[in-house]
């Protein structure tokens, strides 16, 4: 089994209300050192290890379903397990 | 500014309906090689670099607000920026 972690973040130009609310909550709780919080997604894929060209397949999955390219960026890491 | 990435995943024993739906969708789209998808969170914190003992502070934030320890696990990475 090959494990792939896809890290999805909101584009910098996109407002992140959940992140802003979290920043405010942390500050109110006494964590004054926190200047910014942004909340993205971590998508953990398990892929059959006989798959050829995993890079191309993962990119295709991201383009077709996993990522909204209008508002999101992504990067991924492939790890053997 | 110190950047900290917190990776939040559902505990293995917890059912992930969003991940199951994503697995099914990918299979239906022809990505038969995908055996499992689990969806977690990526929390990007920016913290004042004068903060002492960032490890302890990040753990405290996770324990008090960011993580639901009943159903979630987490790990984090600190990177200087």
mmCIF file with all atom_site columns, N, CA and C in Angstrom, chain A residues 13-75:
data_model
loop_
_atom_site.group_PDB
_atom_site.id
_atom_site.type_symbol
_atom_site.label_atom_id
_atom_site.label_alt_id
_atom_site.label_comp_id
_atom_site.label_asym_id
_atom_site.label_entity_id
_atom_site.label_seq_id
_atom_site.pdbx_PDB_ins_code
_atom_site.Cartn_x
_atom_site.Cartn_y
_atom_site.Cartn_z
_atom_site.occupancy
_atom_site.B_iso_or_equiv
_atom_site.pdbx_formal_charge
_atom_site.auth_seq_id
_atom_site.auth_comp_id
_atom_site.auth_asym_id
_atom_site.auth_atom_id
_atom_site.pdbx_PDB_model_num
ATOM 1   N N  . UNK A 1 13 ? -5.144  34.808 -1.098  1.00 0.00 ? 13 UNK A N  1
ATOM 2   C CA . UNK A 1 13 ? -6.075  35.913 -1.336  1.00 0.00 ? 13 UNK A CA 1
ATOM 3   C C  . UNK A 1 13 ? -7.482  35.613 -0.833  1.00 0.00 ? 13 UNK A C  1
ATOM 4   N N  . UNK A 1 14 ? -7.725  34.386 -0.404  1.00 0.00 ? 14 UNK A N  1
ATOM 5   C CA . UNK A 1 14 ? -9.068  33.986 0.015   1.00 0.00 ? 14 UNK A CA 1
ATOM 6   C C  . UNK A 1 14 ? -9.218  34.147 1.526   1.00 0.00 ? 14 UNK A C  1
ATOM 7   N N  . UNK A 1 15 ? -10.272 34.830 1.931   1.00 0.00 ? 15 UNK A N  1
ATOM 8   C CA . UNK A 1 15 ? -10.542 35.030 3.355   1.00 0.00 ? 15 UNK A CA 1
ATOM 9   C C  . UNK A 1 15 ? -10.917 33.697 3.996   1.00 0.00 ? 15 UNK A C  1
ATOM 10  N N  . UNK A 1 16 ? -10.402 33.456 5.191   1.00 0.00 ? 16 UNK A N  1
ATOM 11  C CA . UNK A 1 16 ? -10.641 32.203 5.904   1.00 0.00 ? 16 UNK A CA 1
ATOM 12  C C  . UNK A 1 16 ? -11.375 32.495 7.219   1.00 0.00 ? 16 UNK A C  1
ATOM 13  N N  . UNK A 1 17 ? -12.697 32.517 7.189   1.00 0.00 ? 17 UNK A N  1
ATOM 14  C CA . UNK A 1 17 ? -13.462 32.886 8.389   1.00 0.00 ? 17 UNK A CA 1
ATOM 15  C C  . UNK A 1 17 ? -13.215 31.950 9.568   1.00 0.00 ? 17 UNK A C  1
ATOM 16  N N  . UNK A 1 18 ? -13.040 30.661 9.259   1.00 0.00 ? 18 UNK A N  1
ATOM 17  C CA . UNK A 1 18 ? -12.796 29.699 10.327  1.00 0.00 ? 18 UNK A CA 1
ATOM 18  C C  . UNK A 1 18 ? -11.446 29.991 11.004  1.00 0.00 ? 18 UNK A C  1
ATOM 19  N N  . UNK A 1 19 ? -10.460 30.358 10.178  1.00 0.00 ? 19 UNK A N  1
ATOM 20  C CA . UNK A 1 19 ? -9.146  30.706 10.718  1.00 0.00 ? 19 UNK A CA 1
ATOM 21  C C  . UNK A 1 19 ? -9.193  31.974 11.557  1.00 0.00 ? 19 UNK A C  1
ATOM 22  N N  . UNK A 1 20 ? -9.963  32.961 11.090  1.00 0.00 ? 20 UNK A N  1
ATOM 23  C CA . UNK A 1 20 ? -10.080 34.218 11.838  1.00 0.00 ? 20 UNK A CA 1
ATOM 24  C C  . UNK A 1 20 ? -10.759 33.968 13.187  1.00 0.00 ? 20 UNK A C  1
ATOM 25  N N  . UNK A 1 21 ? -11.819 33.167 13.163  1.00 0.00 ? 21 UNK A N  1
ATOM 26  C CA . UNK A 1 21 ? -12.520 32.858 14.415  1.00 0.00 ? 21 UNK A CA 1
ATOM 27  C C  . UNK A 1 21 ? -11.595 32.130 15.387  1.00 0.00 ? 21 UNK A C  1
ATOM 28  N N  . UNK A 1 22 ? -10.763 31.223 14.841  1.00 0.00 ? 22 UNK A N  1
ATOM 29  C CA . UNK A 1 22 ? -9.836  30.474 15.693  1.00 0.00 ? 22 UNK A CA 1
ATOM 30  C C  . UNK A 1 22 ? -8.759  31.397 16.272  1.00 0.00 ? 22 UNK A C  1
ATOM 31  N N  . UNK A 1 23 ? -8.257  32.317 15.423  1.00 0.00 ? 23 UNK A N  1
ATOM 32  C CA . UNK A 1 23 ? -7.270  33.290 15.915  1.00 0.00 ? 23 UNK A CA 1
ATOM 33  C C  . UNK A 1 23 ? -7.860  34.089 17.076  1.00 0.00 ? 23 UNK A C  1
ATOM 34  N N  . UNK A 1 24 ? -9.081  34.596 16.893  1.00 0.00 ? 24 UNK A N  1
ATOM 35  C CA . UNK A 1 24 ? -9.727  35.398 17.936  1.00 0.00 ? 24 UNK A CA 1
ATOM 36  C C  . UNK A 1 24 ? -9.926  34.584 19.214  1.00 0.00 ? 24 UNK A C  1
ATOM 37  N N  . UNK A 1 25 ? -10.362 33.340 19.032  1.00 0.00 ? 25 UNK A N  1
ATOM 38  C CA . UNK A 1 25 ? -10.601 32.491 20.211  1.00 0.00 ? 25 UNK A CA 1
ATOM 39  C C  . UNK A 1 25 ? -9.297  32.256 20.971  1.00 0.00 ? 25 UNK A C  1
ATOM 40  N N  . UNK A 1 26 ? -8.221  31.958 20.242  1.00 0.00 ? 26 UNK A N  1
ATOM 41  C CA . UNK A 1 26 ? -6.934  31.714 20.902  1.00 0.00 ? 26 UNK A CA 1
ATOM 42  C C  . UNK A 1 26 ? -6.459  32.962 21.651  1.00 0.00 ? 26 UNK A C  1
ATOM 43  N N  . UNK A 1 27 ? -6.595  34.133 21.000  1.00 0.00 ? 27 UNK A N  1
ATOM 44  C CA . UNK A 1 27 ? -6.182  35.386 21.663  1.00 0.00 ? 27 UNK A CA 1
ATOM 45  C C  . UNK A 1 27 ? -6.997  35.597 22.942  1.00 0.00 ? 27 UNK A C  1
ATOM 46  N N  . UNK A 1 28 ? -8.302  35.385 22.853  1.00 0.00 ? 28 UNK A N  1
ATOM 47  C CA . UNK A 1 28 ? -9.164  35.566 24.024  1.00 0.00 ? 28 UNK A CA 1
ATOM 48  C C  . UNK A 1 28 ? -8.827  34.595 25.147  1.00 0.00 ? 28 UNK A C  1
ATOM 49  N N  . UNK A 1 29 ? -8.231  33.464 24.784  1.00 0.00 ? 29 UNK A N  1
ATOM 50  C CA . UNK A 1 29 ? -7.860  32.470 25.793  1.00 0.00 ? 29 UNK A CA 1
ATOM 51  C C  . UNK A 1 29 ? -6.464  32.728 26.354  1.00 0.00 ? 29 UNK A C  1
ATOM 52  N N  . UNK A 1 30 ? -5.815  33.809 25.904  1.00 0.00 ? 30 UNK A N  1
ATOM 53  C CA . UNK A 1 30 ? -4.514  34.157 26.468  1.00 0.00 ? 30 UNK A CA 1
ATOM 54  C C  . UNK A 1 30 ? -3.336  33.812 25.582  1.00 0.00 ? 30 UNK A C  1
ATOM 55  N N  . UNK A 1 31 ? -3.594  33.304 24.383  1.00 0.00 ? 31 UNK A N  1
ATOM 56  C CA . UNK A 1 31 ? -2.496  32.992 23.464  1.00 0.00 ? 31 UNK A CA 1
ATOM 57  C C  . UNK A 1 31 ? -2.226  34.198 22.569  1.00 0.00 ? 31 UNK A C  1
ATOM 58  N N  . UNK A 1 32 ? -1.720  35.279 23.193  1.00 0.00 ? 32 UNK A N  1
ATOM 59  C CA . UNK A 1 32 ? -1.529  36.548 22.494  1.00 0.00 ? 32 UNK A CA 1
ATOM 60  C C  . UNK A 1 32 ? -0.459  36.442 21.419  1.00 0.00 ? 32 UNK A C  1
ATOM 61  N N  . UNK A 1 33 ? 0.397   35.421 21.488  1.00 0.00 ? 33 UNK A N  1
ATOM 62  C CA . UNK A 1 33 ? 1.495   35.269 20.532  1.00 0.00 ? 33 UNK A CA 1
ATOM 63  C C  . UNK A 1 33 ? 1.040   34.778 19.166  1.00 0.00 ? 33 UNK A C  1
ATOM 64  N N  . UNK A 1 34 ? -0.210  34.354 19.063  1.00 0.00 ? 34 UNK A N  1
ATOM 65  C CA . UNK A 1 34 ? -0.711  33.842 17.782  1.00 0.00 ? 34 UNK A CA 1
ATOM 66  C C  . UNK A 1 34 ? -1.128  35.016 16.902  1.00 0.00 ? 34 UNK A C  1
ATOM 67  N N  . UNK A 1 35 ? -0.510  35.136 15.728  1.00 0.00 ? 35 UNK A N  1
ATOM 68  C CA . UNK A 1 35 ? -0.839  36.259 14.852  1.00 0.00 ? 35 UNK A CA 1
ATOM 69  C C  . UNK A 1 35 ? -1.747  35.835 13.704  1.00 0.00 ? 35 UNK A C  1
ATOM 70  N N  . UNK A 1 36 ? -1.750  34.572 13.346  1.00 0.00 ? 36 UNK A N  1
ATOM 71  C CA . UNK A 1 36 ? -2.590  34.133 12.239  1.00 0.00 ? 36 UNK A CA 1
ATOM 72  C C  . UNK A 1 36 ? -2.853  32.634 12.339  1.00 0.00 ? 36 UNK A C  1
ATOM 73  N N  . UNK A 1 37 ? -4.071  32.263 12.007  1.00 0.00 ? 37 UNK A N  1
ATOM 74  C CA . UNK A 1 37 ? -4.414  30.844 11.892  1.00 0.00 ? 37 UNK A CA 1
ATOM 75  C C  . UNK A 1 37 ? -5.126  30.658 10.560  1.00 0.00 ? 37 UNK A C  1
ATOM 76  N N  . UNK A 1 38 ? -4.705  29.684 9.794   1.00 0.00 ? 38 UNK A N  1
ATOM 77  C CA . UNK A 1 38 ? -5.438  29.326 8.581   1.00 0.00 ? 38 UNK A CA 1
ATOM 78  C C  . UNK A 1 38 ? -5.709  27.831 8.611   1.00 0.00 ? 38 UNK A C  1
ATOM 79  N N  . UNK A 1 39 ? -6.900  27.469 8.206   1.00 0.00 ? 39 UNK A N  1
ATOM 80  C CA . UNK A 1 39 ? -7.297  26.074 8.348   1.00 0.00 ? 39 UNK A CA 1
ATOM 81  C C  . UNK A 1 39 ? -7.518  25.445 6.978   1.00 0.00 ? 39 UNK A C  1
ATOM 82  N N  . UNK A 1 40 ? -6.769  24.395 6.734   1.00 0.00 ? 40 UNK A N  1
ATOM 83  C CA . UNK A 1 40 ? -6.870  23.675 5.473   1.00 0.00 ? 40 UNK A CA 1
ATOM 84  C C  . UNK A 1 40 ? -7.237  22.227 5.725   1.00 0.00 ? 40 UNK A C  1
ATOM 85  N N  . UNK A 1 41 ? -7.015  21.408 4.712   1.00 0.00 ? 41 UNK A N  1
ATOM 86  C CA . UNK A 1 41 ? -7.373  19.998 4.816   1.00 0.00 ? 41 UNK A CA 1
ATOM 87  C C  . UNK A 1 41 ? -6.156  19.116 4.630   1.00 0.00 ? 41 UNK A C  1
ATOM 88  N N  . UNK A 1 42 ? -6.199  17.976 5.273   1.00 0.00 ? 42 UNK A N  1
ATOM 89  C CA . UNK A 1 42 ? -5.195  16.939 5.071   1.00 0.00 ? 42 UNK A CA 1
ATOM 90  C C  . UNK A 1 42 ? -5.938  15.716 4.563   1.00 0.00 ? 42 UNK A C  1
ATOM 91  N N  . UNK A 1 43 ? -5.671  15.346 3.318   1.00 0.00 ? 43 UNK A N  1
ATOM 92  C CA . UNK A 1 43 ? -6.355  14.197 2.721   1.00 0.00 ? 43 UNK A CA 1
ATOM 93  C C  . UNK A 1 43 ? -5.360  13.047 2.641   1.00 0.00 ? 43 UNK A C  1
ATOM 94  N N  . UNK A 1 44 ? -5.652  11.952 3.358   1.00 0.00 ? 44 UNK A N  1
ATOM 95  C CA . UNK A 1 44 ? -4.763  10.790 3.376   1.00 0.00 ? 44 UNK A CA 1
ATOM 96  C C  . UNK A 1 44 ? -5.314  9.732  2.423   1.00 0.00 ? 44 UNK A C  1
ATOM 97  N N  . UNK A 1 45 ? -4.579  9.485  1.363   1.00 0.00 ? 45 UNK A N  1
ATOM 98  C CA . UNK A 1 45 ? -4.982  8.487  0.368   1.00 0.00 ? 45 UNK A CA 1
ATOM 99  C C  . UNK A 1 45 ? -4.177  7.213  0.567   1.00 0.00 ? 45 UNK A C  1
ATOM 100 N N  . UNK A 1 46 ? -4.832  6.075  0.453   1.00 0.00 ? 46 UNK A N  1
ATOM 101 C CA . UNK A 1 46 ? -4.116  4.805  0.353   1.00 0.00 ? 46 UNK A CA 1
ATOM 102 C C  . UNK A 1 46 ? -4.347  4.257  -1.041  1.00 0.00 ? 46 UNK A C  1
ATOM 103 N N  . UNK A 1 47 ? -3.247  3.970  -1.726  1.00 0.00 ? 47 UNK A N  1
ATOM 104 C CA . UNK A 1 47 ? -3.309  3.601  -3.134  1.00 0.00 ? 47 UNK A CA 1
ATOM 105 C C  . UNK A 1 47 ? -2.597  2.267  -3.333  1.00 0.00 ? 47 UNK A C  1
ATOM 106 N N  . UNK A 1 48 ? -3.199  1.421  -4.146  1.00 0.00 ? 48 UNK A N  1
ATOM 107 C CA . UNK A 1 48 ? -2.614  0.124  -4.490  1.00 0.00 ? 48 UNK A CA 1
ATOM 108 C C  . UNK A 1 48 ? -1.181  0.321  -4.979  1.00 0.00 ? 48 UNK A C  1
ATOM 109 N N  . UNK A 1 49 ? -0.241  -0.460 -4.379  1.00 0.00 ? 49 UNK A N  1
ATOM 110 C CA . UNK A 1 49 ? 1.177   -0.212 -4.669  1.00 0.00 ? 49 UNK A CA 1
ATOM 111 C C  . UNK A 1 49 ? 1.593   -0.669 -6.065  1.00 0.00 ? 49 UNK A C  1
ATOM 112 N N  . UNK A 1 50 ? 0.701   -1.363 -6.762  1.00 0.00 ? 50 UNK A N  1
ATOM 113 C CA . UNK A 1 50 ? 1.040   -1.763 -8.127  1.00 0.00 ? 50 UNK A CA 1
ATOM 114 C C  . UNK A 1 50 ? 0.755   -0.642 -9.133  1.00 0.00 ? 50 UNK A C  1
ATOM 115 N N  . UNK A 1 51 ? 0.195   0.449  -8.656  1.00 0.00 ? 51 UNK A N  1
ATOM 116 C CA . UNK A 1 51 ? -0.133  1.568  -9.543  1.00 0.00 ? 51 UNK A CA 1
ATOM 117 C C  . UNK A 1 51 ? 1.125   2.157  -10.174 1.00 0.00 ? 51 UNK A C  1
ATOM 118 N N  . UNK A 1 52 ? 1.078   2.356  -11.470 1.00 0.00 ? 52 UNK A N  1
ATOM 119 C CA . UNK A 1 52 ? 2.207   3.004  -12.135 1.00 0.00 ? 52 UNK A CA 1
ATOM 120 C C  . UNK A 1 52 ? 1.932   4.503  -12.242 1.00 0.00 ? 52 UNK A C  1
ATOM 121 N N  . UNK A 1 53 ? 2.985   5.272  -12.162 1.00 0.00 ? 53 UNK A N  1
ATOM 122 C CA . UNK A 1 53 ? 2.889   6.723  -12.260 1.00 0.00 ? 53 UNK A CA 1
ATOM 123 C C  . UNK A 1 53 ? 1.896   7.320  -11.252 1.00 0.00 ? 53 UNK A C  1
ATOM 124 N N  . UNK A 1 54 ? 2.191   7.076  -9.994  1.00 0.00 ? 54 UNK A N  1
ATOM 125 C CA . UNK A 1 54 ? 1.326   7.575  -8.922  1.00 0.00 ? 54 UNK A CA 1
ATOM 126 C C  . UNK A 1 54 ? 1.211   9.091  -8.981  1.00 0.00 ? 54 UNK A C  1
ATOM 127 N N  . UNK A 1 55 ? 2.305   9.781  -9.307  1.00 0.00 ? 55 UNK A N  1
ATOM 128 C CA . UNK A 1 55 ? 2.258   11.244 -9.386  1.00 0.00 ? 55 UNK A CA 1
ATOM 129 C C  . UNK A 1 55 ? 1.145   11.713 -10.310 1.00 0.00 ? 55 UNK A C  1
ATOM 130 N N  . UNK A 1 56 ? 1.115   11.154 -11.495 1.00 0.00 ? 56 UNK A N  1
ATOM 131 C CA . UNK A 1 56 ? 0.115   11.584 -12.474 1.00 0.00 ? 56 UNK A CA 1
ATOM 132 C C  . UNK A 1 56 ? -1.295  11.285 -11.980 1.00 0.00 ? 56 UNK A C  1
ATOM 133 N N  . UNK A 1 57 ? -1.457  10.104 -11.355 1.00 0.00 ? 57 UNK A N  1
ATOM 134 C CA . UNK A 1 57 ? -2.795  9.729  -10.870 1.00 0.00 ? 57 UNK A CA 1
ATOM 135 C C  . UNK A 1 57 ? -3.247  10.642 -9.741  1.00 0.00 ? 57 UNK A C  1
ATOM 136 N N  . UNK A 1 58 ? -2.351  10.952 -8.824  1.00 0.00 ? 58 UNK A N  1
ATOM 137 C CA . UNK A 1 58 ? -2.724  11.824 -7.698  1.00 0.00 ? 58 UNK A CA 1
ATOM 138 C C  . UNK A 1 58 ? -3.086  13.212 -8.213  1.00 0.00 ? 58 UNK A C  1
ATOM 139 N N  . UNK A 1 59 ? -2.288  13.720 -9.150  1.00 0.00 ? 59 UNK A N  1
ATOM 140 C CA . UNK A 1 59 ? -2.605  15.038 -9.720  1.00 0.00 ? 59 UNK A CA 1
ATOM 141 C C  . UNK A 1 59 ? -3.971  15.025 -10.387 1.00 0.00 ? 59 UNK A C  1
ATOM 142 N N  . UNK A 1 60 ? -4.266  13.933 -11.079 1.00 0.00 ? 60 UNK A N  1
ATOM 143 C CA . UNK A 1 60 ? -5.567  13.818 -11.751 1.00 0.00 ? 60 UNK A CA 1
ATOM 144 C C  . UNK A 1 60 ? -6.713  13.795 -10.725 1.00 0.00 ? 60 UNK A C  1
ATOM 145 N N  . UNK A 1 61 ? -6.537  13.047 -9.646  1.00 0.00 ? 61 UNK A N  1
ATOM 146 C CA . UNK A 1 61 ? -7.568  13.021 -8.589  1.00 0.00 ? 61 UNK A CA 1
ATOM 147 C C  . UNK A 1 61 ? -7.792  14.413 -8.008  1.00 0.00 ? 61 UNK A C  1
ATOM 148 N N  . UNK A 1 62 ? -6.680  15.120 -7.774  1.00 0.00 ? 62 UNK A N  1
ATOM 149 C CA . UNK A 1 62 ? -6.787  16.472 -7.208  1.00 0.00 ? 62 UNK A CA 1
ATOM 150 C C  . UNK A 1 62 ? -7.521  17.390 -8.176  1.00 0.00 ? 62 UNK A C  1
ATOM 151 N N  . UNK A 1 63 ? -7.132  17.335 -9.444  1.00 0.00 ? 63 UNK A N  1
ATOM 152 C CA . UNK A 1 63 ? -7.738  18.223 -10.443 1.00 0.00 ? 63 UNK A CA 1
ATOM 153 C C  . UNK A 1 63 ? -9.218  17.929 -10.643 1.00 0.00 ? 63 UNK A C  1
ATOM 154 N N  . UNK A 1 64 ? -9.567  16.647 -10.631 1.00 0.00 ? 64 UNK A N  1
ATOM 155 C CA . UNK A 1 64 ? -10.939 16.274 -10.985 1.00 0.00 ? 64 UNK A CA 1
ATOM 156 C C  . UNK A 1 64 ? -11.898 16.284 -9.808  1.00 0.00 ? 64 UNK A C  1
ATOM 157 N N  . UNK A 1 65 ? -11.397 16.048 -8.600  1.00 0.00 ? 65 UNK A N  1
ATOM 158 C CA . UNK A 1 65 ? -12.340 15.952 -7.478  1.00 0.00 ? 65 UNK A CA 1
ATOM 159 C C  . UNK A 1 65 ? -11.883 16.650 -6.197  1.00 0.00 ? 65 UNK A C  1
ATOM 160 N N  . UNK A 1 66 ? -10.626 16.413 -5.813  1.00 0.00 ? 66 UNK A N  1
ATOM 161 C CA . UNK A 1 66 ? -10.264 16.753 -4.428  1.00 0.00 ? 66 UNK A CA 1
ATOM 162 C C  . UNK A 1 66 ? -10.072 18.242 -4.178  1.00 0.00 ? 66 UNK A C  1
ATOM 163 N N  . UNK A 1 67 ? -9.632  18.959 -5.206  1.00 0.00 ? 67 UNK A N  1
ATOM 164 C CA . UNK A 1 67 ? -9.252  20.358 -5.008  1.00 0.00 ? 67 UNK A CA 1
ATOM 165 C C  . UNK A 1 67 ? -10.178 21.296 -5.779  1.00 0.00 ? 67 UNK A C  1
ATOM 166 N N  . UNK A 1 68 ? -10.543 22.384 -5.158  1.00 0.00 ? 68 UNK A N  1
ATOM 167 C CA . UNK A 1 68 ? -11.217 23.477 -5.850  1.00 0.00 ? 68 UNK A CA 1
ATOM 168 C C  . UNK A 1 68 ? -10.145 24.521 -6.201  1.00 0.00 ? 68 UNK A C  1
ATOM 169 N N  . UNK A 1 69 ? -9.688  24.460 -7.452  1.00 0.00 ? 69 UNK A N  1
ATOM 170 C CA . UNK A 1 69 ? -8.520  25.272 -7.818  1.00 0.00 ? 69 UNK A CA 1
ATOM 171 C C  . UNK A 1 69 ? -8.787  26.770 -7.803  1.00 0.00 ? 69 UNK A C  1
ATOM 172 N N  . UNK A 1 70 ? -10.035 27.146 -7.800  1.00 0.00 ? 70 UNK A N  1
ATOM 173 C CA . UNK A 1 70 ? -10.359 28.585 -7.743  1.00 0.00 ? 70 UNK A CA 1
ATOM 174 C C  . UNK A 1 70 ? -9.921  29.172 -6.404  1.00 0.00 ? 70 UNK A C  1
ATOM 175 N N  . UNK A 1 71 ? -10.114 28.407 -5.338  1.00 0.00 ? 71 UNK A N  1
ATOM 176 C CA . UNK A 1 71 ? -9.811  28.959 -4.010  1.00 0.00 ? 71 UNK A CA 1
ATOM 177 C C  . UNK A 1 71 ? -8.738  28.185 -3.243  1.00 0.00 ? 71 UNK A C  1
ATOM 178 N N  . UNK A 1 72 ? -8.305  27.050 -3.773  1.00 0.00 ? 72 UNK A N  1
ATOM 179 C CA . UNK A 1 72 ? -7.370  26.224 -3.002  1.00 0.00 ? 72 UNK A CA 1
ATOM 180 C C  . UNK A 1 72 ? -6.059  25.934 -3.745  1.00 0.00 ? 72 UNK A C  1
ATOM 181 N N  . UNK A 1 73 ? -5.010  25.804 -2.974  1.00 0.00 ? 73 UNK A N  1
ATOM 182 C CA . UNK A 1 73 ? -3.729  25.289 -3.461  1.00 0.00 ? 73 UNK A CA 1
ATOM 183 C C  . UNK A 1 73 ? -3.494  23.928 -2.819  1.00 0.00 ? 73 UNK A C  1
ATOM 184 N N  . UNK A 1 74 ? -2.586  23.121 -3.418  1.00 0.00 ? 74 UNK A N  1
ATOM 185 C CA . UNK A 1 74 ? -2.269  21.861 -2.751  1.00 0.00 ? 74 UNK A CA 1
ATOM 186 C C  . UNK A 1 74 ? -0.831  21.454 -3.035  1.00 0.00 ? 74 UNK A C  1
ATOM 187 N N  . UNK A 1 75 ? -0.345  20.605 -2.145  1.00 0.00 ? 75 UNK A N  1
ATOM 188 C CA . UNK A 1 75 ? 0.913   19.911 -2.375  1.00 0.00 ? 75 UNK A CA 1
ATOM 189 C C  . UNK A 1 75 ? 0.720   18.508 -1.824  1.00 0.00 ? 75 UNK A C  1
#
